[in-house]
Short mmCIF file of C-alpha atoms in Angstrom, two decimals:
data_model
loop_
_atom_site.label_atom_id
_atom_site.label_comp_id
_atom_site.label_asym_id
_atom_site.label_seq_id
_atom_site.Cartn_x
_atom_site.Cartn_y
_atom_site.Cartn_z
CA MET A 1100 -0.58 17.44 1.16
CA PHE A 1101 -1.07 20.02 4.25
CA ALA A 1102 -1.40 17.81 7.56
CA THR A 1103 -4.03 18.66 10.09
CA VAL A 1104 -1.76 17.08 12.49
CA GLY A 1105 -4.29 16.06 15.21
CA GLU A 1106 -6.00 13.74 12.65
CA ARG A 1107 -3.14 11.46 12.47
CA ALA A 1108 -0.22 10.73 14.74
CA VAL A 1109 2.84 9.20 13.55
CA ARG A 1110 2.34 5.81 15.13
CA GLY A 1111 4.94 5.28 17.76
CA VAL A 1112 4.62 8.92 18.67
CA THR A 1113 2.63 9.84 21.72
CA VAL A 1114 -0.44 12.04 21.38
CA GLN A 1115 1.22 14.28 24.01
CA HIS A 1116 4.20 14.72 21.91
CA LEU A 1117 2.21 15.76 18.88
CA ASN A 1118 0.03 18.02 20.73
CA MET A 1119 3.07 19.84 22.25
CA TRP A 1120 4.31 20.28 18.62
CA TRP A 1121 0.88 21.37 17.08
CA PHE A 1122 0.43 23.99 20.09
CA THR A 1123 3.80 25.45 19.23
CA TYR A 1124 3.20 25.48 15.81
CA SER A 1125 -0.17 27.18 15.77
CA SER A 1126 0.85 29.78 18.29
CA GLY A 1127 2.90 31.59 15.80
CA LEU A 1128 6.04 30.99 16.89
CA ARG A 1129 8.48 31.82 14.02
CA LYS A 1130 9.19 28.47 11.54
CA SER A 1131 11.31 28.05 8.52
CA TYR A 1132 8.22 26.76 6.70
CA ARG A 1133 4.59 28.11 6.14
CA GLU A 1134 2.88 24.72 5.61
CA VAL A 1135 3.30 21.26 6.97
CA ILE A 1136 3.77 18.68 4.30
CA ASP A 1137 2.39 15.12 5.33
CA VAL A 1138 3.82 12.16 3.19
CA SER A 1139 3.45 9.68 6.11
CA TRP A 1140 0.31 8.17 4.18
CA GLY A 1141 -0.07 6.38 1.15
CA ASP A 1142 -2.41 8.79 -0.13
CA PRO A 1143 -1.66 10.48 -3.59
CA HIS A 1144 -4.60 13.17 -3.10
CA ARG A 1145 -3.48 14.08 0.09
CA ALA A 1146 -0.04 14.61 -1.52
CA GLY A 1147 -1.25 16.81 -3.95
CA VAL A 1148 -2.06 14.33 -6.96
CA LYS A 1149 -5.10 15.35 -8.85
CA PRO A 1150 -7.91 12.76 -9.09
CA LEU A 1151 -8.53 11.21 -12.60
CA SER A 1152 -11.17 13.20 -14.27
CA PHE A 1153 -12.97 10.10 -16.15
CA VAL A 1154 -13.44 8.63 -12.70
CA ARG A 1155 -14.89 11.61 -11.07
CA GLN A 1156 -17.09 12.65 -13.92
CA VAL A 1157 -18.56 9.02 -13.90
CA LEU A 1158 -18.92 9.28 -10.12
CA ALA A 1159 -20.43 12.61 -10.44
CA ALA A 1160 -23.18 11.58 -13.03
CA CYS A 1161 -23.98 8.68 -10.86
CA LEU A 1162 -24.88 10.77 -8.02
CA TYR A 1163 -26.57 13.50 -10.06
CA SER A 1164 -27.93 12.08 -13.06
CA GLU A 1165 -29.40 15.40 -14.37
CA LEU A 1166 -25.73 16.05 -15.26
CA MET A 1167 -26.13 13.83 -18.20
CA ASP A 1168 -28.80 16.09 -19.57
CA GLY A 1169 -26.27 18.67 -20.80
CA ASP A 1170 -23.30 18.78 -22.96
CA LYS A 1171 -20.46 19.26 -20.27
CA LEU A 1172 -19.85 15.60 -20.08
CA MET A 1173 -18.37 13.29 -22.88
CA VAL A 1174 -20.47 10.63 -24.53
CA ASP A 1175 -18.45 7.91 -23.07
CA VAL A 1176 -18.90 9.31 -19.51
CA LYS A 1177 -22.64 9.40 -19.91
CA GLN A 1178 -22.71 5.93 -21.28
CA ARG A 1179 -20.70 4.43 -18.55
CA ALA A 1180 -22.60 6.19 -15.74
CA GLN A 1181 -26.02 4.97 -17.49
CA ARG A 1182 -24.60 1.28 -17.71
CA LEU A 1183 -23.37 1.48 -14.02
CA LEU A 1184 -26.78 3.08 -12.57
CA GLY A 1185 -28.82 0.54 -14.61
CA THR A 1186 -26.80 -2.35 -12.27
CA CYS A 1187 -28.06 -0.73 -9.17
CA ALA A 1188 -31.37 -1.56 -7.50
CA GLY A 1189 -33.89 1.37 -8.51
CA GLY A 1190 -31.38 3.13 -10.62
CA SER A 1191 -29.70 4.69 -7.77
CA VAL A 1192 -26.18 4.83 -5.94
CA GLY A 1193 -27.96 4.98 -2.53
CA SER A 1194 -29.39 1.38 -2.79
CA TYR A 1195 -28.11 -1.71 -1.23
CA CYS A 1196 -26.31 -4.37 -3.42
CA ALA A 1197 -25.43 -8.33 -3.14
CA THR A 1198 -23.12 -9.32 -0.77
CA ALA A 1199 -20.29 -10.12 -3.00
CA GLY A 1200 -20.59 -6.85 -4.89
CA ILE A 1201 -22.63 -5.68 -8.00
CA PRO A 1202 -22.86 -8.76 -10.24
CA GLN A 1203 -21.70 -6.50 -13.55
CA THR A 1204 -18.70 -5.08 -11.48
CA LEU A 1205 -17.58 -8.58 -10.34
CA GLN A 1206 -17.68 -9.58 -14.02
CA SER A 1207 -15.51 -6.43 -14.89
CA VAL A 1208 -13.04 -7.34 -12.39
CA SER A 1209 -12.93 -11.00 -13.35
CA GLN A 1210 -12.36 -9.90 -17.03
CA TYR A 1211 -9.54 -7.70 -15.82
CA ILE A 1212 -7.87 -10.30 -13.75
CA MET A 1213 -8.06 -12.35 -16.93
CA ARG A 1214 -6.65 -9.82 -19.21
CA ARG A 1215 -3.77 -9.01 -16.61
CA ASP A 1216 -2.92 -12.73 -16.12
CA GLY A 1217 -2.50 -13.30 -19.89
CA GLY A 1218 -5.85 -15.58 -20.07
CA VAL A 1219 -5.69 -17.61 -16.75
CA PRO A 1220 -9.29 -18.24 -16.06
CA CYS A 1221 -10.91 -16.21 -13.33
CA HIS A 1222 -14.64 -16.69 -12.21
CA PRO A 1223 -16.89 -14.22 -10.55
CA GLU A 1224 -17.93 -16.11 -7.92
CA ASN A 1225 -14.30 -16.41 -6.42
CA ILE A 1226 -14.15 -12.71 -6.04
CA TYR A 1227 -15.70 -10.40 -3.38
CA ILE A 1228 -15.75 -6.77 -3.36
CA SER A 1229 -14.88 -5.32 -0.08
CA PRO A 1230 -14.76 -1.82 1.65
CA GLY A 1231 -10.92 -1.71 1.37
CA SER A 1232 -8.36 -4.46 0.77
CA GLN A 1233 -7.46 -4.45 4.40
CA TRP A 1234 -10.87 -5.07 5.56
CA ALA A 1235 -11.02 -8.28 3.03
CA LEU A 1236 -7.65 -9.51 4.45
CA THR A 1237 -9.02 -9.08 8.08
CA ASN A 1238 -12.02 -10.95 7.21
CA ILE A 1239 -9.96 -14.10 5.50
CA LEU A 1240 -7.61 -13.83 8.45
CA LYS A 1241 -10.65 -14.76 10.69
CA VAL A 1242 -11.10 -17.89 8.89
CA LEU A 1243 -7.57 -18.86 9.15
CA VAL A 1244 -7.00 -18.08 12.70
CA ASN A 1245 -8.32 -19.96 15.72
CA SER A 1246 -8.28 -17.91 18.79
CA GLU A 1247 -8.56 -20.55 20.96
CA ALA A 1248 -6.17 -22.98 19.67
CA SER A 1249 -3.18 -24.04 21.67
CA PRO A 1250 -0.34 -23.74 20.41
CA ARG A 1251 -1.92 -20.20 18.87
CA THR A 1252 -2.16 -19.77 15.13
CA GLY A 1253 0.75 -18.18 13.41
CA VAL A 1254 1.09 -16.22 10.05
CA LEU A 1255 4.38 -15.47 8.50
CA ILE A 1256 4.96 -11.76 7.74
CA PRO A 1257 7.85 -9.96 6.00
CA VAL A 1258 9.91 -7.47 7.94
CA PRO A 1259 9.29 -4.52 7.12
CA CYS A 1260 5.66 -4.77 6.93
CA HIS A 1261 2.83 -2.35 7.09
CA SER A 1262 1.48 -2.25 10.71
CA THR A 1263 -2.05 -2.55 9.93
CA THR A 1264 -1.64 -6.32 9.15
CA ILE A 1265 0.31 -6.75 12.26
CA ILE A 1266 -2.50 -5.15 14.05
CA SER A 1267 -5.16 -7.09 12.58
CA LEU A 1268 -3.20 -10.61 13.36
CA THR A 1269 -2.78 -9.54 17.19
CA THR A 1270 -6.32 -8.41 17.59
CA LEU A 1271 -7.62 -11.78 16.36
CA GLY A 1272 -5.09 -13.72 18.67
CA ALA A 1273 -2.62 -14.81 16.36
CA VAL A 1274 1.20 -14.79 16.24
CA ALA A 1275 2.88 -12.70 13.54
CA VAL A 1276 6.12 -14.78 12.72
CA PRO A 1277 8.59 -12.47 11.12
CA TYR A 1278 10.95 -13.14 8.30
CA TYR A 1279 13.49 -10.69 7.21
CA LEU A 1280 13.93 -9.35 3.82
CA ARG A 1281 17.53 -8.71 2.88
CA GLU A 1282 17.95 -5.07 2.77
CA GLU A 1283 21.41 -5.06 1.19
CA ARG A 1284 20.31 -7.07 -1.62
CA GLY A 1285 17.48 -4.83 -2.75
CA TRP A 1286 14.88 -6.27 -0.01
CA ALA A 1287 15.18 -9.72 -1.50
CA LEU A 1288 13.39 -12.42 -0.25
CA GLU A 1289 15.41 -15.56 0.48
CA MET A 1290 13.97 -19.10 1.14
CA GLU A 1291 16.69 -19.92 3.67
CA GLU A 1292 15.31 -16.87 5.77
CA LEU A 1293 11.44 -18.43 5.22
CA GLN A 1294 12.77 -21.75 6.54
CA ARG A 1295 14.42 -20.01 9.46
CA ALA A 1296 11.22 -18.13 10.43
CA LEU A 1297 9.09 -21.39 10.10
CA ASP A 1298 11.73 -23.22 12.49
CA SER A 1299 11.68 -20.20 14.89
CA ALA A 1300 8.02 -20.77 15.39
CA LYS A 1301 8.24 -24.48 16.49
CA GLY A 1302 6.99 -24.72 20.14
CA VAL A 1303 5.45 -20.99 19.89
CA CYS A 1304 2.69 -21.41 17.33
CA ASN A 1305 1.12 -23.36 14.46
CA PRO A 1306 1.80 -21.47 11.23
CA VAL A 1307 -1.09 -21.56 8.68
CA ALA A 1308 -0.36 -18.91 6.24
CA LEU A 1309 2.43 -16.80 4.50
CA TYR A 1310 1.90 -13.21 4.13
CA MET A 1311 3.40 -11.59 0.97
CA ILE A 1312 3.51 -7.82 -0.16
CA ASN A 1313 4.26 -7.45 -3.90
CA PRO A 1314 5.14 -4.56 -4.78
CA GLY A 1315 6.40 -3.99 -1.39
CA ASN A 1316 5.27 -1.69 1.41
CA PRO A 1317 6.83 -0.01 2.90
CA ALA A 1318 10.09 -1.10 1.00
CA GLY A 1319 9.71 -0.57 -2.68
CA TYR A 1320 11.06 -3.95 -4.11
CA VAL A 1321 9.18 -5.78 -6.99
CA GLN A 1322 9.40 -9.53 -6.72
CA SER A 1323 10.62 -11.60 -9.90
CA ARG A 1324 8.64 -14.48 -11.46
CA LYS A 1325 11.43 -16.73 -10.15
CA SER A 1326 11.01 -15.53 -6.59
CA ILE A 1327 7.21 -15.80 -6.63
CA GLN A 1328 7.69 -19.44 -7.85
CA GLU A 1329 9.96 -20.32 -5.21
CA VAL A 1330 7.82 -18.82 -2.60
CA ILE A 1331 4.74 -20.87 -3.88
CA ARG A 1332 6.55 -23.98 -3.80
CA PHE A 1333 7.71 -23.45 -0.26
CA ALA A 1334 4.21 -23.00 0.71
CA ALA A 1335 3.00 -26.04 -0.97
CA GLU A 1336 5.61 -27.85 0.54
CA LYS A 1337 4.92 -26.66 4.21
CA LYS A 1338 1.02 -26.51 3.44
CA LEU A 1339 0.68 -22.75 3.89
CA PHE A 1340 -2.08 -20.74 2.87
CA LEU A 1341 -0.80 -17.62 0.61
CA LEU A 1342 -1.92 -14.21 1.40
CA ALA A 1343 -0.77 -12.06 -1.63
CA ASP A 1344 -1.20 -8.38 -1.04
CA GLU A 1345 -0.87 -6.75 -4.49
CA VAL A 1346 -2.43 -3.28 -4.22
CA PHE A 1347 0.61 -1.46 -5.83
CA GLN A 1348 0.46 -3.79 -8.76
CA ASP A 1349 0.14 -0.52 -11.06
CA CYS A 1350 3.14 0.89 -9.74
CA VAL A 1351 6.12 -0.65 -11.23
CA TYR A 1352 8.95 1.79 -12.49
CA GLY A 1353 12.12 -0.30 -12.22
CA LYS A 1354 13.69 -0.44 -15.47
CA GLU A 1355 14.28 -4.27 -15.32
CA SER A 1356 11.01 -4.84 -13.19
CA GLU A 1357 7.69 -6.38 -14.19
CA PHE A 1358 4.57 -7.12 -11.76
CA VAL A 1359 3.52 -11.06 -11.99
CA SER A 1360 0.54 -11.69 -9.80
CA TYR A 1361 0.89 -14.83 -7.66
CA LYS A 1362 -2.15 -16.22 -9.55
CA ARG A 1363 -0.43 -16.12 -12.76
CA ALA A 1364 2.81 -17.51 -11.48
CA LEU A 1365 0.86 -20.57 -9.75
CA ALA A 1366 -1.02 -21.30 -13.06
CA GLU A 1367 2.27 -21.07 -14.69
CA ILE A 1368 3.77 -23.74 -12.54
CA GLY A 1369 0.99 -26.13 -13.63
CA ALA A 1370 -0.52 -29.28 -11.64
CA PRO A 1371 -0.89 -30.41 -9.07
CA LEU A 1372 0.28 -27.17 -7.22
CA SER A 1373 -2.19 -24.86 -9.46
CA ASP A 1374 -4.81 -27.08 -8.44
CA SER A 1375 -4.16 -27.47 -4.95
CA VAL A 1376 -2.26 -24.31 -3.42
CA GLU A 1377 -4.71 -22.05 -1.70
CA LEU A 1378 -4.60 -18.25 -2.31
CA ALA A 1379 -5.92 -15.20 -1.61
CA SER A 1380 -5.06 -12.00 -3.57
CA PHE A 1381 -6.01 -8.46 -2.75
CA HIS A 1382 -6.25 -5.35 -4.90
CA THR A 1383 -7.79 -1.97 -4.24
CA ALA A 1384 -8.99 1.22 -6.00
CA SER A 1385 -7.16 2.95 -2.96
CA LYS A 1386 -3.59 2.65 -3.80
CA GLY A 1387 -1.85 3.28 -6.89
CA LEU A 1388 -2.27 5.79 -9.77
CA MET A 1389 -6.02 5.46 -9.00
CA GLY A 1390 -5.59 6.71 -5.63
CA GLU A 1391 -9.34 6.92 -4.20
CA CYS A 1392 -8.45 6.14 -0.70
CA GLY A 1393 -11.49 7.83 0.75
CA LEU A 1394 -13.65 5.49 -1.15
CA ARG A 1395 -12.61 2.39 0.63
CA THR A 1396 -12.95 -0.19 -2.15
CA GLY A 1397 -11.06 -3.27 -2.83
CA TYR A 1398 -11.52 -6.89 -3.72
CA VAL A 1399 -10.21 -10.39 -2.89
CA GLU A 1400 -10.00 -13.16 -5.19
CA LEU A 1401 -9.94 -16.59 -3.54
CA VAL A 1402 -8.18 -19.74 -5.48
CA ASN A 1403 -8.60 -23.42 -4.58
CA LEU A 1404 -10.86 -22.86 -1.58
CA ASP A 1405 -12.90 -25.76 -0.47
CA PRO A 1406 -16.64 -24.92 -1.32
CA ALA A 1407 -17.68 -24.98 2.61
CA VAL A 1408 -14.87 -22.50 3.27
CA MET A 1409 -16.43 -20.32 0.54
CA LYS A 1410 -19.79 -20.53 1.87
CA HIS A 1411 -18.26 -19.50 5.54
CA ILE A 1412 -16.55 -16.43 3.77
CA ASN A 1413 -19.72 -15.60 2.10
CA ASN A 1414 -21.23 -15.31 5.47
CA LEU A 1415 -18.55 -13.25 6.89
CA PHE A 1416 -18.54 -10.77 3.94
CA SER A 1417 -22.08 -10.40 4.21
CA THR A 1418 -21.90 -8.18 7.16
CA ASN A 1419 -20.60 -5.05 5.63
CA SER A 1420 -20.71 -4.88 1.73
CA CYS A 1421 -19.02 -2.22 -0.03
CA PRO A 1422 -20.69 1.23 -0.72
CA ILE A 1423 -21.80 1.58 -4.25
CA LEU A 1424 -19.83 4.50 -5.08
CA GLY A 1425 -16.55 2.63 -4.12
CA GLN A 1426 -17.77 -0.39 -6.50
CA ILE A 1427 -18.33 2.20 -9.35
CA ALA A 1428 -14.86 3.55 -8.90
CA LEU A 1429 -13.48 0.03 -9.16
CA ASP A 1430 -15.44 -0.72 -12.20
CA VAL A 1431 -13.74 2.25 -13.85
CA MET A 1432 -10.40 0.98 -12.42
CA VAL A 1433 -10.60 -2.27 -14.11
CA ASN A 1434 -12.27 -1.05 -17.11
CA PRO A 1435 -10.64 2.29 -18.13
CA PRO A 1436 -11.61 4.42 -21.50
CA GLN A 1437 -10.55 2.22 -24.63
CA PRO A 1438 -9.00 3.84 -27.81
CA GLY A 1439 -11.70 5.32 -29.77
CA ASP A 1440 -13.46 6.56 -26.66
CA PRO A 1441 -13.98 10.29 -26.66
CA SER A 1442 -12.30 10.68 -23.05
CA TYR A 1443 -9.29 8.23 -24.03
CA PRO A 1444 -6.77 10.72 -25.41
CA LEU A 1445 -7.13 12.84 -22.10
CA TYR A 1446 -7.21 9.62 -19.94
CA LEU A 1447 -3.91 8.14 -21.83
CA LYS A 1448 -1.99 11.55 -21.51
CA VAL A 1449 -2.71 11.48 -17.46
CA ARG A 1450 -2.87 7.96 -16.62
CA HIS A 1451 0.01 6.54 -18.94
CA PHE A 1452 2.34 9.27 -19.66
CA TYR A 1453 1.81 12.25 -16.87
CA LEU A 1454 1.62 10.31 -13.69
CA PRO A 1455 4.15 7.64 -14.47
CA ALA A 1456 6.70 10.16 -15.82
CA SER A 1457 6.02 12.30 -12.76
CA LEU A 1458 6.56 9.23 -10.29
CA ALA A 1459 9.68 8.18 -12.18
CA GLN A 1460 11.17 11.53 -11.79
CA ASN A 1461 10.33 11.41 -8.05
CA VAL A 1462 12.13 7.99 -7.88
CA ARG A 1463 15.31 9.35 -9.49
CA ARG A 1464 15.31 12.43 -7.44
CA VAL A 1465 14.78 10.54 -4.13
CA GLU A 1466 17.61 8.08 -4.81
CA GLU A 1467 19.80 10.80 -5.87
CA VAL A 1468 19.40 12.95 -2.77
CA ILE A 1469 18.96 10.54 -0.18
CA ASN A 1470 22.18 8.41 -1.28
CA SER A 1471 24.15 11.75 -1.36
CA PHE A 1472 24.36 11.79 2.36
CA PRO A 1473 26.85 9.32 4.08
CA ASP A 1474 24.24 8.91 6.64
CA PHE A 1475 21.34 7.69 4.49
CA SER A 1476 21.13 4.40 2.28
CA CYS A 1477 18.45 3.99 -0.04
CA GLN A 1478 17.94 0.70 -2.02
CA PRO A 1479 16.68 1.05 -5.60
CA LEU A 1480 13.17 1.78 -5.75
CA GLU A 1481 11.38 -0.79 -7.97
CA GLY A 1482 7.67 -0.22 -7.34
CA GLY A 1483 5.07 0.84 -4.67
CA ALA A 1484 4.33 4.17 -3.25
CA PHE A 1485 7.06 4.60 -0.91
CA ALA A 1486 10.93 5.05 -0.24
CA PHE A 1487 12.05 3.42 2.95
CA PRO A 1488 15.63 4.42 3.32
CA ARG A 1489 18.16 3.32 6.25
CA LEU A 1490 19.30 6.25 8.55
CA PHE A 1491 22.48 5.88 10.26
CA LEU A 1492 22.24 7.88 13.55
CA PRO A 1493 25.25 8.97 15.45
CA PRO A 1494 25.34 7.67 19.12
CA LYS A 1495 24.71 10.95 20.62
CA ALA A 1496 21.23 11.18 18.85
CA ILE A 1497 20.19 7.64 19.82
CA GLU A 1498 21.21 8.41 23.25
CA ARG A 1499 18.94 11.68 23.31
CA ALA A 1500 16.13 9.77 21.76
CA LYS A 1501 16.31 7.27 24.62
CA GLU A 1502 16.27 10.07 27.21
CA ALA A 1503 12.87 11.24 25.79
CA GLY A 1504 11.65 8.14 25.84
CA LEU A 1505 11.40 7.62 21.93
CA GLN A 1506 12.64 5.10 19.60
CA PRO A 1507 15.90 6.95 17.35
CA ASP A 1508 13.87 7.32 14.03
CA THR A 1509 10.94 8.23 15.89
CA PHE A 1510 13.09 11.06 17.33
CA TYR A 1511 14.43 11.82 14.17
CA CYS A 1512 10.89 12.29 12.45
CA LEU A 1513 9.52 14.42 15.27
CA ARG A 1514 12.53 16.51 14.83
CA LEU A 1515 11.91 16.77 11.23
CA LEU A 1516 8.44 17.68 11.51
CA GLU A 1517 9.29 20.39 14.35
CA GLU A 1518 12.02 22.07 12.47
CA ALA A 1519 11.26 21.39 8.79
CA GLY A 1520 7.40 20.84 8.69
CA VAL A 1521 7.78 17.56 6.76
CA LEU A 1522 5.86 14.48 8.38
CA PHE A 1523 7.38 11.27 7.57
CA SER A 1524 6.67 7.75 9.53
CA PRO A 1525 9.40 6.32 11.60
CA GLY A 1526 10.70 2.74 10.54
CA THR A 1527 10.02 1.47 13.91
CA GLU A 1528 6.21 1.40 12.97
CA TYR A 1529 6.86 -1.11 10.21
CA GLY A 1530 9.69 -3.73 11.84
CA GLN A 1531 13.18 -3.56 11.28
CA LYS A 1532 16.45 -5.31 12.22
CA GLU A 1533 17.52 -4.62 15.50
CA GLY A 1534 19.98 -1.67 15.51
CA THR A 1535 18.93 -0.29 12.40
CA TYR A 1536 16.56 2.92 11.79
CA HIS A 1537 14.52 3.92 8.74
CA ILE A 1538 12.25 6.55 7.60
CA ARG A 1539 9.17 6.13 5.28
CA PHE A 1540 7.69 8.49 2.96
CA CYS A 1541 5.24 8.69 0.03
CA ILE A 1542 6.74 9.45 -3.30
CA MET A 1543 3.62 9.72 -5.11
CA THR A 1544 3.40 13.66 -5.15
CA PRO A 1545 3.47 16.24 -7.71
CA SER A 1546 7.35 16.68 -8.84
CA ASP A 1547 7.37 20.37 -7.19
CA THR A 1548 6.45 18.92 -3.90
CA MET A 1549 8.84 16.35 -3.87
CA GLU A 1550 11.63 18.79 -4.72
CA GLU A 1551 10.26 20.84 -1.72
CA ILE A 1552 10.45 17.68 0.63
CA LEU A 1553 13.89 16.98 -0.55
CA ARG A 1554 14.98 20.47 0.11
CA ARG A 1555 13.71 20.84 3.47
CA LEU A 1556 15.12 17.37 4.35
CA SER A 1557 18.41 17.99 3.13
CA ALA A 1558 18.63 21.48 5.12
CA PHE A 1559 17.36 19.79 8.46
CA HIS A 1560 19.55 16.66 8.08
CA GLU A 1561 22.75 18.59 7.77
CA GLN A 1562 21.94 20.61 10.70
CA PHE A 1563 20.78 17.40 12.75
CA MET A 1564 23.86 15.69 12.02
CA LYS A 1565 26.03 18.47 13.09
CA GLU A 1566 24.18 18.93 16.25
CA PHE A 1567 24.78 15.15 17.20
CA SER A 1568 28.21 14.56 15.82
#
């Protein structure tokens, strides 16, 4: 929760600006706050959310097996640790593993996907465990992008979109083709906008893929089944490879919202599309209520790919297999304690009652407080880990930002950091329609922390708007 500002800059803010702020903060000058609250990351543990006990106990037992000799650990924790260690070469988490991942963990992931998707078949050989979902996405992009092609390869991406994907695309020599989500309709995706984006690429690049984020990051929308199937039909018609970023699938809290995977929606459409549309779907143990960001573990499932392409992907993924500790956390995520297990009551209480209730309370308070200001507009938050409200800045503030060489929402975030000790990310980092400004912050915090964030934000915002009115 409390930032060491030197370890991460708000992208779009120069190191010089942050160093000046840090010098001021550390020099002992009087501030209205004692600590900096950093909610610029999608990192629940950084924001103060406690790790799930069962996950950490299994990890501890796997790291130091002598812990299983005593009576401090539940029987099912010991049994899980023993089973997982039995899948490791030499019975040690320090050993190497197969390219795609530990076979038994791949099987667990496969069974999880089948349960999630209502029995739609899932085969372990189509799954690759990776050191993070972003790493997996980058490697799939390497297969899709021809850096020497003319015109260059294009990928349709949503706006707003988290910047790491854009960086991966441009680093590979691809063109990011933006399609804009309709903010005033709850960040809705409209087929007319997808077509407009595709048309805009003519003469500029050759679009080969369509990238989707569901639930949204940074905008907290959740796509409906109807919307997903429209996208799939569009991709089939235009012969686009589908990239489905579904890492926040466990974070859905809108009353009318439901997570439906792209794979399930594709299967429900039926043949011939279900047998022909190429799809890569991504998930991770880093995001959502699991929140084990530092373990850097995710997976990608590949659907309807040519065997020759699968062979090439296998070679790509062999360059950097996922650490075994991360795979153990992933195994626990997809195969948690079940009714009758000694650890189940506590797991159920924390994972299915306390954490969702805390998150729902945060959502309610964020919408209530943010929308109480005439200079803010926050669309209903349905899923994901972030709020991405629009900020209506007065002309004087915009002019002052330009004088400082900053984007207006970056200027706002820096002032918020300096004067209130709260670190948000500016909307310019994620893309936004010209002339609009946003801020992004993680809502996966303890409720008392979120109340403090909103208190500081409210006091700062009132003064800021008075200053530039």
